[in-house]
Short mmCIF file of C-alpha atoms in Angstrom, two decimals:
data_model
loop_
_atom_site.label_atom_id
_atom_site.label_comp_id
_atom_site.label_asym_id
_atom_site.label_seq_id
_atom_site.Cartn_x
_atom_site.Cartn_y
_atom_site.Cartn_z
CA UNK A 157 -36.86 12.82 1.03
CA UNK A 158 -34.93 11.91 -2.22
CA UNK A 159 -37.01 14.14 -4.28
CA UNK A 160 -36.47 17.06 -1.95
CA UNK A 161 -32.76 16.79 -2.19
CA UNK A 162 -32.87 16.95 -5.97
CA UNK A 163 -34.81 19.83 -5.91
CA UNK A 164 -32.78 21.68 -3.61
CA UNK A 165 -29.57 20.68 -5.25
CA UNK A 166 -31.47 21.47 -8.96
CA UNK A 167 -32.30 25.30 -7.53
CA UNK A 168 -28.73 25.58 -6.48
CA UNK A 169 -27.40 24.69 -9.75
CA UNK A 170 -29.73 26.69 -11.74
CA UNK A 171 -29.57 30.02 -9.83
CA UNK A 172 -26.19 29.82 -7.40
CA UNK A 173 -23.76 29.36 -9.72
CA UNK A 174 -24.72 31.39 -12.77
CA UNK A 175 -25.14 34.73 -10.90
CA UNK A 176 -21.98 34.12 -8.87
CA UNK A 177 -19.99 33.51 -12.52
CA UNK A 178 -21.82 36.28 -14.14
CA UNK A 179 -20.90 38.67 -10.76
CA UNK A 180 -17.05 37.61 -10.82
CA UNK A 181 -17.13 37.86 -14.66
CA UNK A 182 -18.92 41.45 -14.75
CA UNK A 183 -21.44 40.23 -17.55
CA UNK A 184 -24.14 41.72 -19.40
CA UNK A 185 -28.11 40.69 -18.32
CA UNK A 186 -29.04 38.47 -21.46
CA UNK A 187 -25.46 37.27 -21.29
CA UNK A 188 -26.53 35.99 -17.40
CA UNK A 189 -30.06 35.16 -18.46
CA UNK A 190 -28.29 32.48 -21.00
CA UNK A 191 -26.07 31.35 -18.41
CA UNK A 192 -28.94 30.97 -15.83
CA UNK A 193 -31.06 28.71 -18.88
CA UNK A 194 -27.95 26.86 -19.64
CA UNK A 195 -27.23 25.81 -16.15
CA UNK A 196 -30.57 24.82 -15.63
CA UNK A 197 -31.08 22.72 -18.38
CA UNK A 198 -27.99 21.35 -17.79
CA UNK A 199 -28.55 20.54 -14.24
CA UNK A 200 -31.90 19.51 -14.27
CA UNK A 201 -31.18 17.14 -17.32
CA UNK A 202 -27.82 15.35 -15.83
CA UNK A 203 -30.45 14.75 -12.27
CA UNK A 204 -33.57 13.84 -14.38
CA UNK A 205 -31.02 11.05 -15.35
CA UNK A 206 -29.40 10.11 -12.25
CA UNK A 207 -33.15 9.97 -10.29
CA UNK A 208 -34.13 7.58 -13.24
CA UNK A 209 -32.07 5.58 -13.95
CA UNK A 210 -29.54 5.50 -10.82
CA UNK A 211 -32.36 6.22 -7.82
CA UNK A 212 -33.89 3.31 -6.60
CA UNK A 213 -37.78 2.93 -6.89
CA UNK A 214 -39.35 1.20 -4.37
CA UNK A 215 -41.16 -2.16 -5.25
CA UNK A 216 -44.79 -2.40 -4.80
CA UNK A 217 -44.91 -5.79 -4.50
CA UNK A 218 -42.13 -6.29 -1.77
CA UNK A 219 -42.40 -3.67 0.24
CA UNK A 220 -45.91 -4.32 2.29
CA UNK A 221 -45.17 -8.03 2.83
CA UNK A 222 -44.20 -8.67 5.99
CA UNK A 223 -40.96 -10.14 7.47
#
């Protein structure tokens, strides 16, 4: 479930917000193409290091024992 809320919020960063900027700003195509990579990057790179380092991972060795 956790890594279908990154990817949904990672596909809203990388497409939502640069083609609503580059619609209110009335920019050229390559100009929103280098938005679009930007954001992306940028995105994907800030929740690459939330999920690993802030995410926790479940424990293999506590997890099946029983209560």
């Amino acid at each position: 479930m956790k890594n279908n809320i990154f990817i949904g919020m990672y596909m809203c960063g990388m497409i939502g917000i640069p083609t609503i900027l580059s619609r209110k700003m009335d920019l050229d195509l390559d100009v929103s193409i280098f938005l679009l990579l930007g954001f992306g990057f940028l995105v994907g790179g800030l929740l690459g290091f939330f999920e690993t380092n802030y995410v926790k991972k479940s424990d293999l060795n506590t997890d099946d024992k029983p209560m």
